[in-house]
Amino acid sequence: MIMNPSFYKSIHKEETAKSFKSRGQHVQRHAFKLVMCAAVFVLLFTSFLMMRTNASSDHIQEATASEQTVIVTAGDTLWGIADRFTEGSKDIRQYIYKIKERNQLSSVELRPGQVLIIPQ
């Protein structure tokens, strides 16, 4: 079967027009996806910036009625203080962790004169 050159040219022109149209749709579709991803990113980023936390290393809440306060003296350790306030059934390591968490301590080092809140 021999193809007529004019027939070939007409098919070729239609395919070229179709390919430009499909490329435009392809670019438009990807641009829409890019805009949507950017909008989601901005929304998430701003929501994280708006979040607040009550945790502050500068301010520790006052002791409640069920808690006790202790003033650290020279030679006191967190282990020794925790040992004074635990009953025999409590794990002292967990109690030390509670004291550190309640007083927002980053380490177990204590300074004389420091006030510690002892949780129940």
mmCIF file of C-alpha atoms in Angstrom:
data_model
loop_
_atom_site.group_PDB
_atom_site.id
_atom_site.type_symbol
_atom_site.label_atom_id
_atom_site.label_comp_id
_atom_site.label_asym_id
_atom_site.label_seq_id
_atom_site.Cartn_x
_atom_site.Cartn_y
_atom_site.Cartn_z
ATOM 1 C CA MET A 1 0.000 0.000 0.000
ATOM 2 C CA ILE A 2 1.464 3.288 -1.067
ATOM 3 C CA MET A 3 0.634 6.369 0.886
ATOM 4 C CA ASN A 4 -0.219 9.615 -0.779
ATOM 5 C CA PRO A 5 2.252 12.356 0.329
ATOM 6 C CA SER A 6 -0.547 14.857 0.857
ATOM 7 C CA PHE A 7 -2.343 12.376 3.098
ATOM 8 C CA TYR A 8 0.856 11.917 5.133
ATOM 9 C CA LYS A 9 1.268 15.658 5.605
ATOM 10 C CA SER A 10 -2.290 16.117 6.763
ATOM 11 C CA ILE A 11 -1.934 13.380 9.398
ATOM 12 C CA HIS A 12 1.373 14.794 10.520
ATOM 13 C CA LYS A 13 -0.120 18.266 10.981
ATOM 14 C CA GLU A 14 -2.986 16.927 13.097
ATOM 15 C CA GLU A 15 -0.620 14.958 15.311
ATOM 16 C CA THR A 16 1.538 18.026 15.805
ATOM 17 C CA ALA A 17 -1.473 20.075 16.841
ATOM 18 C CA LYS A 18 -2.579 17.296 19.199
ATOM 19 C CA SER A 19 0.872 17.025 20.770
ATOM 20 C CA PHE A 20 0.999 20.773 21.472
ATOM 21 C CA LYS A 21 -2.466 20.610 23.014
ATOM 22 C CA SER A 22 -1.584 17.595 25.169
ATOM 23 C CA ARG A 23 1.680 19.262 26.261
ATOM 24 C CA GLY A 24 -0.272 22.295 27.373
ATOM 25 C CA GLN A 25 -2.651 20.150 29.383
ATOM 26 C CA HIS A 26 0.308 18.256 30.856
ATOM 27 C CA VAL A 27 2.045 21.477 31.942
ATOM 28 C CA GLN A 28 -1.214 22.879 33.289
ATOM 29 C CA ARG A 29 -1.836 19.712 35.318
ATOM 30 C CA HIS A 30 1.671 19.806 36.835
ATOM 31 C CA ALA A 31 1.375 23.510 37.594
ATOM 32 C CA PHE A 32 -1.873 22.815 39.462
ATOM 33 C CA LYS A 33 -0.184 20.056 41.486
ATOM 34 C CA LEU A 34 2.717 22.366 42.292
ATOM 35 C CA VAL A 35 0.401 25.147 43.460
ATOM 36 C CA MET A 36 -1.591 22.729 45.634
ATOM 37 C CA CYS A 37 1.579 21.307 47.233
ATOM 38 C CA ALA A 38 2.841 24.816 47.957
ATOM 39 C CA ALA A 39 -0.514 25.748 49.544
ATOM 40 C CA VAL A 40 -0.460 22.648 51.778
ATOM 41 C CA PHE A 41 3.138 23.381 52.786
ATOM 42 C CA VAL A 42 2.316 26.982 53.699
ATOM 43 C CA LEU A 43 -0.742 25.866 55.673
ATOM 44 C CA LEU A 44 1.250 23.289 57.658
ATOM 45 C CA PHE A 45 4.158 25.644 58.233
ATOM 46 C CA THR A 46 1.968 28.439 59.556
ATOM 47 C CA SER A 47 0.019 26.051 61.780
ATOM 48 C CA PHE A 48 3.270 24.839 63.376
ATOM 49 C CA LEU A 49 4.318 28.435 63.973
ATOM 50 C CA MET A 50 1.021 29.166 65.710
ATOM 51 C CA MET A 51 1.326 26.250 68.130
ATOM 52 C CA ARG A 52 2.237 27.184 71.671
ATOM 53 C CA THR A 53 3.596 25.179 74.494
ATOM 54 C CA ASN A 54 3.342 25.743 78.216
ATOM 55 C CA ALA A 55 6.803 24.297 78.772
ATOM 56 C CA SER A 56 9.296 26.940 79.731
ATOM 57 C CA SER A 57 12.694 26.463 81.262
ATOM 58 C CA ASP A 58 12.410 29.853 82.974
ATOM 59 C CA HIS A 59 9.146 29.324 84.814
ATOM 60 C CA ILE A 60 8.260 26.347 86.994
ATOM 61 C CA GLN A 61 4.729 26.107 88.355
ATOM 62 C CA GLU A 62 4.352 26.556 92.089
ATOM 63 C CA ALA A 63 4.098 23.510 94.330
ATOM 64 C CA THR A 64 0.603 22.174 94.873
ATOM 65 C CA ALA A 65 -0.793 21.126 98.252
ATOM 66 C CA SER A 66 0.231 17.500 97.669
ATOM 67 C CA GLU A 67 3.836 18.420 96.795
ATOM 68 C CA GLN A 68 6.686 19.393 99.077
ATOM 69 C CA THR A 69 9.589 21.782 98.553
ATOM 70 C CA VAL A 70 13.176 21.095 99.515
ATOM 71 C CA ILE A 71 16.102 23.500 99.634
ATOM 72 C CA VAL A 72 19.271 21.799 98.430
ATOM 73 C CA THR A 73 22.239 21.932 100.820
ATOM 74 C CA ALA A 74 25.893 21.195 100.110
ATOM 75 C CA GLY A 75 26.432 17.509 99.443
ATOM 76 C CA ASP A 76 22.817 16.727 98.554
ATOM 77 C CA THR A 77 22.236 14.489 95.566
ATOM 78 C CA LEU A 78 19.092 13.759 93.647
ATOM 79 C CA TRP A 79 19.393 10.120 94.684
ATOM 80 C CA GLY A 80 19.608 11.046 98.383
ATOM 81 C CA ILE A 81 16.660 13.452 98.205
ATOM 82 C CA ALA A 82 14.558 10.910 96.325
ATOM 83 C CA ASP A 83 15.510 8.236 98.864
ATOM 84 C CA ARG A 84 14.193 10.411 101.717
ATOM 85 C CA PHE A 85 10.762 10.768 100.106
ATOM 86 C CA THR A 86 10.162 7.304 98.592
ATOM 87 C CA GLU A 87 8.464 4.490 100.324
ATOM 88 C CA GLY A 88 10.048 1.065 100.095
ATOM 89 C CA SER A 89 7.702 -0.068 97.313
ATOM 90 C CA LYS A 90 8.595 2.738 94.866
ATOM 91 C CA ASP A 91 11.397 2.469 92.341
ATOM 92 C CA ILE A 92 13.830 5.258 93.210
ATOM 93 C CA ARG A 93 14.967 5.657 89.583
ATOM 94 C CA GLN A 94 11.439 6.457 88.446
ATOM 95 C CA TYR A 95 11.051 8.875 91.340
ATOM 96 C CA ILE A 96 14.289 10.659 90.381
ATOM 97 C CA TYR A 97 12.919 10.955 86.843
ATOM 98 C CA LYS A 98 9.684 12.480 88.205
ATOM 99 C CA ILE A 99 11.645 15.010 90.276
ATOM 100 C CA LYS A 100 13.793 15.952 87.266
ATOM 101 C CA GLU A 101 10.724 16.289 85.064
ATOM 102 C CA ARG A 102 8.762 18.346 87.619
ATOM 103 C CA ASN A 103 11.649 20.764 88.190
ATOM 104 C CA GLN A 104 12.696 20.850 84.500
ATOM 105 C CA LEU A 105 16.235 19.712 85.307
ATOM 106 C CA SER A 106 18.500 18.814 82.397
ATOM 107 C CA SER A 107 20.987 16.913 84.569
ATOM 108 C CA VAL A 108 21.248 15.444 88.061
ATOM 109 C CA GLU A 109 23.662 18.131 89.249
ATOM 110 C CA LEU A 110 22.287 20.286 92.072
ATOM 111 C CA ARG A 111 23.427 23.628 93.489
ATOM 112 C CA PRO A 112 23.245 24.534 97.174
ATOM 113 C CA GLY A 113 20.275 26.835 97.778
ATOM 114 C CA GLN A 114 18.339 25.467 94.836
ATOM 115 C CA VAL A 115 14.647 24.874 95.566
ATOM 116 C CA LEU A 116 13.221 21.549 94.378
ATOM 117 C CA ILE A 117 9.560 20.607 94.232
ATOM 118 C CA ILE A 118 9.050 16.997 95.265
ATOM 119 C CA PRO A 119 5.994 15.393 93.609
ATOM 120 C CA GLN A 120 3.895 12.723 95.321
#
